[in-house]
CSV table of C-alpha atoms in Angstrom, one decimal:
chain,number,residue,atom,x,y,z
A,24,MET,CA,-85.1,-8.2,21.6
A,25,THR,CA,-85.2,-11.2,20.0
A,26,PHE,CA,-82.7,-13.8,18.8
A,27,ALA,CA,-82.1,-12.4,15.1
A,28,TRP,CA,-82.3,-9.4,15.8
A,29,LYS,CA,-79.5,-9.4,18.2
A,30,THR,CA,-77.6,-11.6,15.5
A,31,ALA,CA,-77.9,-9.2,13.0
A,32,ALA,CA,-76.7,-6.2,15.9
A,33,SER,CA,-73.7,-8.0,16.2
A,34,ALA,CA,-72.8,-8.2,12.5
A,35,VAL,CA,-73.5,-5.0,11.9
A,36,ALA,CA,-71.0,-4.0,14.6
A,37,LEU,CA,-68.6,-6.6,13.6
A,38,SER,CA,-68.4,-4.7,10.0
A,39,ALA,CA,-68.2,-1.6,11.4
A,40,LEU,CA,-64.6,-2.6,13.2
A,41,LEU,CA,-63.1,-4.3,10.8
A,42,ALA,CA,-63.8,-1.2,8.6
A,43,ALA,CA,-62.0,1.2,11.2
A,44,CYS,CA,-59.5,-1.4,11.0
A,45,ALA,CA,-59.2,-1.2,7.6
A,46,THR,CA,-59.1,2.6,7.4
A,47,THR,CA,-56.6,1.9,9.9
A,48,GLY,CA,-54.6,0.1,8.2
A,49,GLY,CA,-53.5,-2.0,11.0
A,50,ALA,CA,-54.8,-5.7,9.7
A,51,ALA,CA,-54.4,-5.5,6.1
A,52,PRO,CA,-51.8,-7.9,5.1
A,53,ALA,CA,-48.2,-7.0,4.0
A,54,LYS,CA,-47.8,-6.1,0.4
A,55,PRO,CA,-45.2,-8.8,-0.7
A,56,PRO,CA,-42.2,-7.8,-2.2
A,57,GLU,CA,-42.4,-6.6,-5.8
A,58,LYS,CA,-40.0,-9.5,-8.3
A,59,ALA,CA,-37.7,-8.3,-10.5
A,60,ASP,CA,-36.1,-9.9,-13.4
A,61,ASN,CA,-32.6,-10.3,-12.4
A,62,LYS,CA,-31.2,-8.3,-15.7
A,63,PRO,CA,-27.4,-7.6,-15.0
A,64,LEU,CA,-26.0,-4.0,-14.1
A,65,PRO,CA,-24.3,-2.4,-17.5
A,66,ALA,CA,-20.3,-3.3,-17.5
A,67,GLY,CA,-18.8,0.1,-15.6
A,68,ALA,CA,-22.5,0.8,-13.5
A,69,GLY,CA,-20.6,-0.5,-10.3
A,70,GLY,CA,-22.4,-4.9,-10.3
A,71,LYS,CA,-20.6,-7.3,-8.4
A,72,ASP,CA,-19.7,-8.4,-12.1
A,73,ASP,CA,-18.3,-6.2,-13.3
A,74,PRO,CA,-14.7,-6.8,-14.5
A,75,VAL,CA,-11.4,-5.2,-12.3
A,76,PRO,CA,-10.2,-2.2,-14.2
A,77,PHE,CA,-7.0,-1.9,-16.2
A,78,ALA,CA,-5.9,-4.9,-14.9
A,79,SER,CA,-2.3,-5.8,-14.5
A,80,THR,CA,-0.5,-7.8,-17.3
A,81,TYR,CA,2.5,-8.5,-15.9
A,82,ARG,CA,3.9,-11.5,-16.9
A,83,PRO,CA,7.2,-12.2,-15.7
A,84,LEU,CA,10.5,-12.1,-16.7
A,85,PRO,CA,12.7,-15.1,-18.8
A,86,GLY,CA,14.5,-16.7,-15.6
A,87,ARG,CA,16.8,-20.2,-15.1
A,88,PRO,CA,16.9,-22.0,-12.7
A,89,THR,CA,19.5,-20.8,-10.2
A,90,ALA,CA,21.2,-21.5,-6.9
A,91,ILE,CA,23.3,-19.4,-5.1
A,92,VAL,CA,25.9,-20.7,-2.9
A,93,GLY,CA,28.4,-19.9,-0.3
A,94,ALA,CA,26.8,-16.7,1.4
A,95,THR,CA,25.4,-15.0,4.0
A,96,VAL,CA,21.5,-14.8,3.8
A,97,LEU,CA,19.4,-12.6,5.8
A,98,THR,CA,16.4,-14.7,4.9
A,99,ALA,CA,13.9,-11.5,6.5
A,100,ASP,CA,11.5,-14.8,8.5
A,101,GLY,CA,13.7,-14.6,11.3
A,102,ARG,CA,16.6,-16.4,10.3
A,103,GLN,CA,20.4,-16.0,9.4
A,104,ILE,CA,22.0,-18.5,7.6
A,105,ASP,CA,25.6,-18.8,7.0
A,106,ASN,CA,27.6,-20.0,4.4
A,107,GLY,CA,23.5,-21.0,2.5
A,108,VAL,CA,21.9,-21.8,0.1
A,109,VAL,CA,19.2,-20.3,-1.7
A,110,ILE,CA,17.4,-21.5,-4.6
A,111,PHE,CA,14.7,-21.0,-6.7
A,112,GLY,CA,12.9,-21.6,-10.4
A,113,ASP,CA,10.0,-21.0,-12.3
A,114,GLY,CA,9.8,-17.8,-10.4
A,115,ARG,CA,9.7,-19.4,-6.7
A,116,LEU,CA,11.9,-19.8,-4.5
A,117,ILE,CA,12.5,-23.6,-3.6
A,118,ALA,CA,15.2,-23.8,-1.1
A,119,VAL,CA,16.4,-21.5,1.7
A,120,GLY,CA,19.1,-23.9,3.7
A,121,GLY,CA,22.3,-24.7,4.9
A,122,PRO,CA,25.0,-25.9,3.0
A,123,GLU,CA,23.7,-29.2,3.2
A,124,THR,CA,21.1,-28.3,0.7
A,125,ALA,CA,21.4,-30.3,-2.0
A,126,ILE,CA,21.0,-28.7,-5.3
A,127,PRO,CA,19.4,-30.1,-8.6
A,128,ALA,CA,20.9,-31.0,-11.8
A,129,GLY,CA,21.1,-28.7,-14.3
A,130,TYR,CA,20.7,-25.4,-12.0
A,131,ASP,CA,23.2,-22.3,-12.5
A,132,VAL,CA,25.7,-21.9,-9.5
A,133,ILE,CA,27.0,-18.3,-8.5
A,134,ASP,CA,29.8,-18.6,-6.0
A,135,GLY,CA,28.3,-16.1,-3.0
A,136,LYS,CA,31.0,-16.6,-0.8
A,137,GLY,CA,31.7,-13.5,1.2
A,138,LYS,CA,28.6,-11.9,-0.1
A,139,TYR,CA,25.2,-12.0,1.7
A,140,VAL,CA,22.0,-12.7,0.1
A,141,THR,CA,18.2,-10.9,0.9
A,142,PRO,CA,15.3,-10.9,-0.1
A,143,GLY,CA,14.0,-7.9,-2.7
A,144,ILE,CA,14.0,-4.7,-0.7
A,145,ILE,CA,10.4,-3.0,-1.0
A,146,ASP,CA,9.8,1.7,-1.0
A,147,ALA,CA,6.0,1.3,1.1
A,148,HIS,CA,6.1,5.2,0.1
A,149,SER,CA,7.5,6.0,-3.3
A,150,HIS,CA,6.0,8.7,-6.4
A,151,LEU,CA,8.6,7.3,-8.9
A,152,GLY,CA,6.1,7.7,-12.5
A,153,VAL,CA,4.0,10.2,-10.7
A,154,TYR,CA,6.9,12.8,-9.8
A,155,PRO,CA,9.6,11.4,-12.6
A,156,SER,CA,12.8,12.6,-13.9
A,157,PRO,CA,13.2,14.5,-15.3
A,158,GLY,CA,11.5,16.5,-12.8
A,159,VAL,CA,9.5,19.2,-15.6
A,160,SER,CA,6.3,20.3,-14.2
A,161,ALA,CA,4.7,18.6,-17.9
A,162,ARG,CA,5.1,15.6,-15.6
A,163,SER,CA,4.3,16.5,-12.2
A,164,ASP,CA,0.9,14.2,-11.6
A,165,GLY,CA,1.1,13.3,-8.0
A,166,ASN,CA,-1.0,15.4,-6.5
A,167,GLU,CA,-4.7,16.1,-7.7
A,168,ALA,CA,-4.8,19.3,-5.1
A,169,THR,CA,-7.9,20.4,-6.2
A,170,ASP,CA,-10.1,19.7,-3.4
A,171,PRO,CA,-9.6,18.4,0.1
A,172,ASN,CA,-11.0,14.6,-1.0
A,173,THR,CA,-9.3,13.6,-3.8
A,174,ALA,CA,-10.5,9.7,-3.0
A,175,GLN,CA,-11.3,9.1,-6.8
A,176,VAL,CA,-8.1,9.2,-8.7
A,177,TRP,CA,-5.3,6.4,-8.8
A,178,SER,CA,-2.1,7.1,-8.7
A,179,GLU,CA,-2.0,4.0,-11.6
A,180,HIS,CA,-3.3,6.8,-13.8
A,181,SER,CA,-0.4,9.2,-13.7
A,182,ILE,CA,2.7,6.3,-13.7
A,183,TRP,CA,5.6,6.9,-16.7
A,184,PRO,CA,7.1,3.9,-16.5
A,185,GLN,CA,9.9,5.3,-18.4
A,186,ASP,CA,10.5,7.4,-15.5
A,187,PRO,CA,14.4,6.5,-15.3
A,188,GLY,CA,13.7,6.6,-11.8
A,189,PHE,CA,12.7,2.7,-11.8
A,190,ASN,CA,16.2,1.9,-13.1
A,191,ARG,CA,18.6,3.3,-10.6
A,192,ALA,CA,16.1,2.4,-7.9
A,193,ARG,CA,16.1,-1.9,-9.4
A,194,ALA,CA,19.9,-0.6,-9.2
A,195,GLY,CA,19.5,-0.7,-5.4
A,196,GLY,CA,18.3,-4.0,-5.2
A,197,VAL,CA,14.3,-3.2,-4.9
A,198,THR,CA,12.0,-5.4,-6.5
A,199,THR,CA,8.5,-3.7,-5.0
A,200,LEU,CA,6.9,-0.1,-4.5
A,201,GLN,CA,4.2,0.9,-3.3
A,202,ILE,CA,3.2,4.5,-5.9
A,203,LEU,CA,1.3,6.5,-4.1
A,204,PRO,CA,-0.7,10.3,-5.0
A,205,GLY,CA,0.6,12.9,-2.9
A,206,SER,CA,-0.6,14.5,0.6
A,207,ALA,CA,-1.7,18.3,-0.2
A,208,ASN,CA,-5.3,15.9,0.6
A,209,LEU,CA,-6.6,14.4,3.7
A,210,PHE,CA,-7.2,11.9,0.9
A,211,GLY,CA,-5.1,12.2,-1.6
A,212,GLY,CA,-6.4,8.8,-3.8
A,213,ARG,CA,-5.9,5.2,-4.7
A,214,SER,CA,-2.4,4.0,-4.5
A,215,VAL,CA,-0.7,1.3,-6.9
A,216,THR,CA,1.8,-1.6,-6.0
A,217,VAL,CA,4.5,-2.6,-9.0
A,218,ARG,CA,6.6,-4.6,-9.8
A,219,ASN,CA,10.0,-2.9,-10.2
A,220,VAL,CA,10.3,-4.6,-14.0
A,221,PRO,CA,10.6,-2.3,-17.4
A,222,SER,CA,7.6,-1.7,-19.1
A,223,VAL,CA,6.0,0.2,-22.0
A,224,THR,CA,2.5,0.6,-20.1
A,225,MET,CA,1.5,0.7,-16.1
A,226,GLN,CA,-0.5,-2.6,-16.1
A,227,GLY,CA,3.0,-4.2,-17.3
A,228,MET,CA,4.0,-3.5,-13.6
A,229,LYS,CA,1.5,-3.8,-11.8
A,230,PHE,CA,1.8,-6.0,-9.1
A,231,PRO,CA,-1.1,-8.6,-10.3
A,232,ASN,CA,-4.0,-9.1,-7.2
A,233,ALA,CA,-2.3,-6.7,-4.5
A,234,PRO,CA,-4.7,-4.5,-2.5
A,235,TYR,CA,-4.7,-0.8,-3.8
A,236,GLY,CA,-4.3,1.9,-0.5
A,237,LEU,CA,-6.3,4.8,0.1
A,238,LYS,CA,-3.1,7.8,0.9
A,239,MET,CA,-5.1,10.0,3.6
A,240,ALA,CA,-2.7,12.8,5.1
A,241,CYS,CA,-3.0,14.6,8.9
A,242,GLY,CA,-1.9,17.8,9.9
A,243,GLU,CA,0.4,20.4,8.3
A,244,ASN,CA,0.2,19.8,4.0
A,245,PRO,CA,-3.4,19.7,4.5
A,246,LYS,CA,-4.1,22.4,6.1
A,247,ARG,CA,-1.3,24.7,3.5
A,248,VAL,CA,-2.6,23.9,1.0
A,249,TYR,CA,-5.9,24.5,1.7
A,250,GLY,CA,-5.6,27.6,4.1
A,251,GLY,CA,-4.1,29.6,1.7
A,252,LYS,CA,-6.6,29.0,-0.6
A,253,SER,CA,-9.2,30.7,2.6
A,254,ARG,CA,-10.6,27.0,2.5
A,255,SER,CA,-11.3,24.2,5.3
A,256,PRO,CA,-9.7,22.8,6.8
A,257,SER,CA,-7.3,25.6,8.2
A,258,THR,CA,-6.5,23.9,11.3
A,259,ALA,CA,-6.3,20.6,12.9
A,260,MET,CA,-9.4,20.6,13.8
A,261,GLY,CA,-11.1,21.0,10.4
A,262,ASN,CA,-9.1,18.3,8.9
A,263,VAL,CA,-10.8,16.0,11.3
A,264,PHE,CA,-13.7,17.4,10.4
A,265,GLY,CA,-13.8,17.0,6.5
A,266,TYR,CA,-12.4,13.0,7.5
A,267,ARG,CA,-15.7,12.4,9.8
A,268,LYS,CA,-18.2,14.3,7.1
A,269,ALA,CA,-16.2,12.0,4.1
A,270,TRP,CA,-16.8,9.1,6.3
A,271,ILE,CA,-20.1,9.7,7.4
A,272,ASP,CA,-20.7,9.8,3.8
A,273,ALA,CA,-18.9,7.0,2.7
A,274,ALA,CA,-21.2,4.8,5.0
A,275,GLU,CA,-24.4,6.5,3.6
A,276,TYR,CA,-23.1,5.0,0.4
A,277,ARG,CA,-22.6,1.4,0.9
A,278,ARG,CA,-25.4,0.8,2.6
A,279,LYS,CA,-27.3,1.9,-0.3
A,280,TRP,CA,-25.3,-0.9,-1.8
A,281,ASP,CA,-26.0,-3.5,0.5
A,282,ASP,CA,-29.4,-2.8,0.5
A,283,TYR,CA,-29.1,-3.3,-3.2
A,284,THR,CA,-27.3,-6.2,-3.5
A,285,ALA,CA,-29.0,-7.8,-0.7
A,286,LYS,CA,-32.5,-7.3,-1.9
A,287,LYS,CA,-31.0,-8.3,-5.7
A,288,ASP,CA,-29.9,-11.7,-4.3
A,289,LYS,CA,-33.4,-12.3,-2.6
A,290,GLY,CA,-35.2,-11.8,-6.5
A,291,GLU,CA,-36.5,-8.7,-5.1
A,292,LYS,CA,-36.6,-5.3,-7.6
A,293,ALA,CA,-33.8,-3.1,-6.5
A,294,ASP,CA,-32.9,0.0,-7.9
A,295,ALA,CA,-28.7,0.7,-8.6
A,296,PRO,CA,-27.5,3.4,-6.7
A,297,LYS,CA,-25.6,5.5,-8.4
A,298,ARG,CA,-21.3,4.8,-9.5
A,299,ASP,CA,-19.9,7.4,-7.1
A,300,LEU,CA,-15.9,6.6,-8.0
A,301,GLN,CA,-15.1,8.9,-4.5
A,302,MET,CA,-16.9,7.3,-2.5
A,303,GLU,CA,-16.8,3.5,-3.8
A,304,THR,CA,-13.2,4.6,-3.0
A,305,LEU,CA,-13.8,4.9,0.6
A,306,ALA,CA,-16.4,2.5,1.1
A,307,GLY,CA,-14.2,-0.1,0.3
A,308,VAL,CA,-12.0,0.4,3.1
A,309,LEU,CA,-15.2,0.3,5.4
A,310,ARG,CA,-15.2,-2.8,4.0
A,311,GLY,CA,-11.5,-3.7,4.5
A,312,ASP,CA,-10.9,-3.9,0.8
A,313,ILE,CA,-8.8,-0.9,0.1
A,314,LEU,CA,-6.2,-1.1,3.2
A,315,VAL,CA,-5.2,3.2,4.8
A,316,GLN,CA,-2.0,4.1,4.1
A,317,ASN,CA,-2.4,7.3,6.5
A,318,HIS,CA,1.0,10.2,6.0
A,319,CYS,CA,0.4,11.8,9.6
A,320,TYR,CA,3.8,12.5,11.5
A,321,ARG,CA,2.9,13.3,15.2
A,322,ALA,CA,2.6,11.2,17.9
A,323,ASP,CA,-0.8,13.0,19.2
A,324,GLU,CA,-2.2,13.3,15.3
A,325,MET,CA,-1.2,9.6,14.8
A,326,ALA,CA,-3.5,8.9,17.8
A,327,VAL,CA,-6.8,11.0,16.7
A,328,MET,CA,-6.6,9.6,14.2
A,329,ILE,CA,-6.9,6.3,15.6
A,330,ASP,CA,-10.5,6.9,17.2
A,331,VAL,CA,-11.3,8.3,14.3
A,332,ALA,CA,-10.5,5.2,12.3
A,333,LYS,CA,-12.4,3.4,15.4
A,334,GLU,CA,-15.7,5.9,15.5
A,335,PHE,CA,-16.2,4.5,11.7
A,336,GLY,CA,-15.1,0.7,12.1
A,337,TYR,CA,-12.1,0.8,10.0
A,338,LYS,CA,-8.4,0.1,10.1
A,339,ILE,CA,-5.2,2.8,9.6
A,340,THR,CA,-2.4,0.0,7.9
A,341,MET,CA,0.4,2.1,8.3
A,342,PHE,CA,1.2,5.7,9.0
A,343,HIS,CA,4.0,6.7,6.8
A,344,HIS,CA,6.7,9.7,7.8
A,345,ALA,CA,6.0,8.8,10.9
A,346,ASN,CA,9.0,10.6,12.8
A,347,GLU,CA,7.2,10.6,16.5
A,348,ALA,CA,6.2,7.0,16.5
A,349,TYR,CA,8.8,6.6,18.9
A,350,LYS,CA,6.6,8.3,21.6
A,351,ILE,CA,3.1,5.9,20.9
A,352,GLY,CA,5.0,2.4,20.3
A,353,PRO,CA,2.4,0.6,22.1
A,354,LEU,CA,0.2,1.9,21.0
A,355,LEU,CA,1.1,1.3,17.4
A,356,LYS,CA,1.7,-2.6,18.6
A,357,GLU,CA,-2.3,-2.8,20.4
A,358,ASN,CA,-4.1,-1.6,17.4
A,359,ASP,CA,-1.8,-3.3,14.8
A,360,ILE,CA,-0.5,-0.6,12.5
A,361,CYS,CA,2.4,-0.1,11.0
A,362,PHE,CA,5.1,2.9,10.4
A,363,ALA,CA,6.9,3.7,8.2
A,364,THR,CA,9.5,6.2,9.0
A,365,TRP,CA,13.5,8.1,7.5
A,366,ALA,CA,16.0,7.3,9.3
A,367,SER,CA,17.9,10.8,10.5
A,368,TRP,CA,15.3,12.7,7.9
A,369,ALA,CA,13.7,15.1,10.1
A,370,ALA,CA,13.5,18.8,11.2
A,371,PHE,CA,12.5,19.9,8.2
A,372,LYS,CA,9.4,21.6,8.9
A,373,MET,CA,7.5,22.1,12.5
A,374,GLU,CA,5.6,18.7,12.8
A,375,SER,CA,8.7,16.9,12.0
A,376,LEU,CA,10.8,18.9,14.0
A,377,ASP,CA,11.0,16.2,17.3
A,378,GLY,CA,12.0,12.9,14.8
A,379,ILE,CA,15.0,11.4,16.5
A,380,GLU,CA,18.0,9.1,15.3
A,381,ALA,CA,16.8,6.3,17.5
A,382,ASN,CA,12.9,7.1,16.0
A,383,ALA,CA,12.5,3.6,14.4
A,384,ALA,CA,14.5,1.3,17.0
A,385,ILE,CA,12.9,2.8,20.1
A,386,ALA,CA,9.0,1.8,18.9
A,387,TYR,CA,10.5,-1.3,17.1
A,388,LYS,CA,11.7,-2.4,20.3
A,389,ALA,CA,7.5,-1.5,21.9
A,390,GLY,CA,6.7,-4.4,19.8
A,391,ALA,CA,5.1,-1.7,16.8
A,392,CYS,CA,5.9,-2.8,13.2
A,393,THR,CA,8.5,-1.0,11.7
A,394,VAL,CA,8.9,-0.3,8.1
A,395,ILE,CA,11.7,2.0,6.9
A,396,HIS,CA,10.5,3.9,3.5
A,397,SER,CA,11.8,6.6,0.8
A,398,ASP,CA,9.4,9.0,0.0
A,399,ASP,CA,12.4,10.2,-2.3
A,400,GLU,CA,13.8,9.1,-5.8
A,401,THR,CA,17.6,9.1,-4.0
A,402,ILE,CA,17.3,7.7,-1.1
A,403,THR,CA,15.0,4.6,-2.7
A,404,GLN,CA,18.7,3.2,-4.1
A,405,HIS,CA,20.0,3.4,-0.4
A,406,LEU,CA,17.0,1.9,1.7
A,407,ASN,CA,19.4,-0.9,2.7
A,408,GLN,CA,21.8,1.8,4.5
A,409,GLU,CA,19.2,4.1,5.8
A,410,ALA,CA,17.5,1.0,7.9
A,411,GLY,CA,21.4,0.6,8.9
A,412,ILE,CA,21.3,3.9,10.4
A,413,ALA,CA,18.4,3.2,12.4
A,414,MET,CA,19.7,0.1,13.3
A,415,ALA,CA,23.1,1.6,14.2
A,416,SER,CA,21.4,4.4,16.2
A,417,GLY,CA,19.3,2.3,18.2
A,418,ASN,CA,22.2,0.3,19.1
A,419,ARG,CA,24.1,2.8,20.1
A,420,ILE,CA,21.6,3.4,23.5
A,421,GLY,CA,22.0,-0.6,24.0
A,422,PHE,CA,19.7,-2.6,22.2
A,423,GLY,CA,21.5,-4.9,20.7
A,424,ILE,CA,18.9,-5.4,17.2
A,425,THR,CA,20.3,-7.8,14.8
A,426,ASP,CA,21.4,-8.0,10.8
A,427,LYS,CA,18.8,-10.8,10.7
A,428,GLU,CA,15.9,-8.5,12.4
A,429,ALA,CA,16.7,-5.1,10.7
A,430,ILE,CA,16.0,-6.3,7.0
A,431,ALA,CA,12.8,-7.3,7.6
A,432,TRP,CA,12.0,-2.9,7.8
A,433,ILE,CA,12.5,-2.8,4.2
A,434,THR,CA,11.1,-6.8,3.5
A,435,ALA,CA,9.2,-8.7,4.9
A,436,ASN,CA,7.0,-5.7,7.0
A,437,PRO,CA,6.4,-3.4,3.8
A,438,ALA,CA,4.9,-6.7,2.5
A,439,LYS,CA,2.9,-7.2,5.6
A,440,ALA,CA,1.4,-3.4,5.1
A,441,MET,CA,1.1,-3.5,1.5
A,442,GLY,CA,-0.5,-6.5,2.1
A,443,ILE,CA,1.4,-8.4,-0.5
A,444,ALA,CA,3.3,-10.5,2.3
A,445,ASP,CA,2.1,-13.7,1.6
A,446,GLN,CA,3.8,-13.6,-2.1
A,447,THR,CA,7.1,-11.5,-1.6
A,448,GLY,CA,9.1,-10.3,1.5
A,449,SER,CA,10.5,-13.0,2.9
A,450,LEU,CA,12.9,-15.7,2.0
A,451,THR,CA,10.4,-18.4,2.3
A,452,VAL,CA,10.1,-21.2,0.4
A,453,GLY,CA,6.8,-20.8,-2.5
A,454,LYS,CA,7.0,-17.2,-2.4
A,455,ARG,CA,8.6,-15.4,-5.1
A,456,ALA,CA,11.8,-15.1,-6.3
A,457,ASP,CA,12.5,-11.8,-4.7
A,458,VAL,CA,16.7,-12.2,-4.5
A,459,VAL,CA,19.2,-9.6,-4.2
A,460,LEU,CA,23.1,-10.6,-4.0
A,461,TRP,CA,25.0,-7.8,-2.1
A,462,SER,CA,28.9,-7.6,-2.6
A,463,GLY,CA,28.6,-7.4,1.2
A,464,ASN,CA,26.8,-6.8,4.4
A,465,PRO,CA,23.6,-4.7,3.4
A,466,PHE,CA,24.2,-2.2,5.6
A,467,SER,CA,27.0,-1.1,5.2
A,468,VAL,CA,27.3,2.0,3.4
A,469,TYR,CA,30.3,0.3,1.2
A,470,SER,CA,28.2,-2.8,0.0
A,471,GLN,CA,25.9,-2.5,-3.3
A,472,ALA,CA,23.8,-4.9,-5.0
A,473,ASP,CA,25.6,-7.0,-7.3
A,474,LYS,CA,22.9,-9.0,-8.8
A,475,VAL,CA,18.5,-8.7,-8.3
A,476,PHE,CA,16.9,-10.5,-9.5
A,477,ILE,CA,12.7,-10.5,-9.9
A,478,ASP,CA,10.3,-13.8,-9.6
A,479,GLY,CA,13.8,-15.4,-10.4
A,480,ALA,CA,14.7,-13.5,-13.6
A,481,LEU,CA,17.8,-11.5,-13.6
A,482,THR,CA,16.8,-8.1,-13.6
A,483,TYR,CA,19.8,-6.4,-13.1
A,484,ASP,CA,23.5,-7.4,-12.9
A,485,ARG,CA,26.1,-4.8,-11.9
A,486,ARG,CA,28.7,-6.1,-14.2
A,487,ASP,CA,27.1,-6.5,-16.7
A,488,PRO,CA,25.7,-3.8,-18.9
A,489,ARG,CA,23.0,-6.3,-20.6
A,490,PHE,CA,21.4,-5.8,-17.8
A,491,GLN,CA,21.4,-2.3,-16.9
A,492,PRO,CA,18.9,-0.7,-18.5
A,493,LYS,CA,18.7,2.8,-19.5
A,494,SER,CA,16.7,5.4,-20.0
A,495,ASP,CA,16.3,7.9,-23.4
A,496,PHE,CA,16.2,10.7,-20.9
A,497,GLU,CA,19.8,10.8,-19.4
A,498,LEU,CA,21.1,10.5,-22.6
A,499,GLY,CA,24.2,13.2,-22.7
A,500,GLN,CA,23.0,13.9,-19.2
A,501,PRO,CA,25.1,13.9,-16.0
A,502,GLY,CA,25.0,10.2,-14.4
A,503,GLU,CA,24.6,8.5,-17.3
A,504,GLY,CA,26.3,4.8,-17.1
A,505,ALA,CA,26.2,5.4,-13.6
A,506,PHE,CA,25.0,1.5,-13.7
A,507,HIS,CA,28.7,0.3,-14.9
A,508,PRO,CA,30.9,-0.7,-11.8
């Protein structure tokens, strides 16, 4: 074979080899990503540039620079100051200290001798506005009991701001509330945090920039509601299946949006997924933007819910109605989960049968973040007394819990569980001036809120009818005028 023939034959063989590679695609260069024109999504389509819907329009009521002097001050950040001074102006706490604290010129001075000052009370579990008074079916808007998963509904869209219950809660020292949807469903919907001020719109009460919560429920309620309709869940295992399936769907929804966002940020062409309001709420939990507020009574069921949260990578912020928290205090502490409960409300159904009066105190002593909540339009007026009963129950078995510790159960700790502790919940300089002046020790059944300030504005005064708002719906009804001393 001549040299020329060998060269030609080699060229033919190489050409055939390259052709074969091309057939399998192994040597073909990767196709560059298709570039996009990066047009923003239309409003409401779910893009990251969408404005916050139903934004807060809350504006503090007008207040006066004020100093309360001579009272016993429970700060809820670990201090009790006897003969203390609390100064606030422009809606913020300016100084909190002993009798030597200087009072700026021009401030109103309130004599607090013989009285107590605390932060405003925070009710972390309320249905005011969504189950208002009068309690008629036309205004029963707290449970979208049509499907085990209604994460798409928001309690703020059910709130009736004129509910007289808000006025009565304010007379009990309540300055902030978390309004939750009900517990019929595995996923009940979003909660909203409101300032307890008179308003004709929900937006006028909405706590600016407070994070949303997701109401979840375990135990008997979902089983009863949907088992009674021959639907799933009808058992505890059916409940857990429902959670796991929903979180799998939510993780996939989140992945689609994350992929879309990543491509868009790189300037690549990408189609936005269709917005799904139910999955949007659950994906918000997985991202850590929405806090899980989990109705759950029994210790064993709370432990299962913690495992579900770990499986899907989200955090439970607080268990509500946790009658058996005392059995798992160390577990709650280990996982940094608050629990909310009552002082003596237990045994009203099977899953609450093992509740005890010392529940809150025992779990507190184990290091768990303790909250006393209401879930009731009457108890919300007496959360200070509920906390007092819980503290006394613990002290009867030798715990020695002090006033300055227990006040955090209805102020600083619910603020933490609602994601607003940087704004309110304690008498700490710089925070919102949410302040209550009590006629005596707030844990006494004989004490009442004398004055309630929200953002430094006087919003309730037990001895001044000008600061005792009343609802048209109470005129001529039993209890009208109950705000008078």
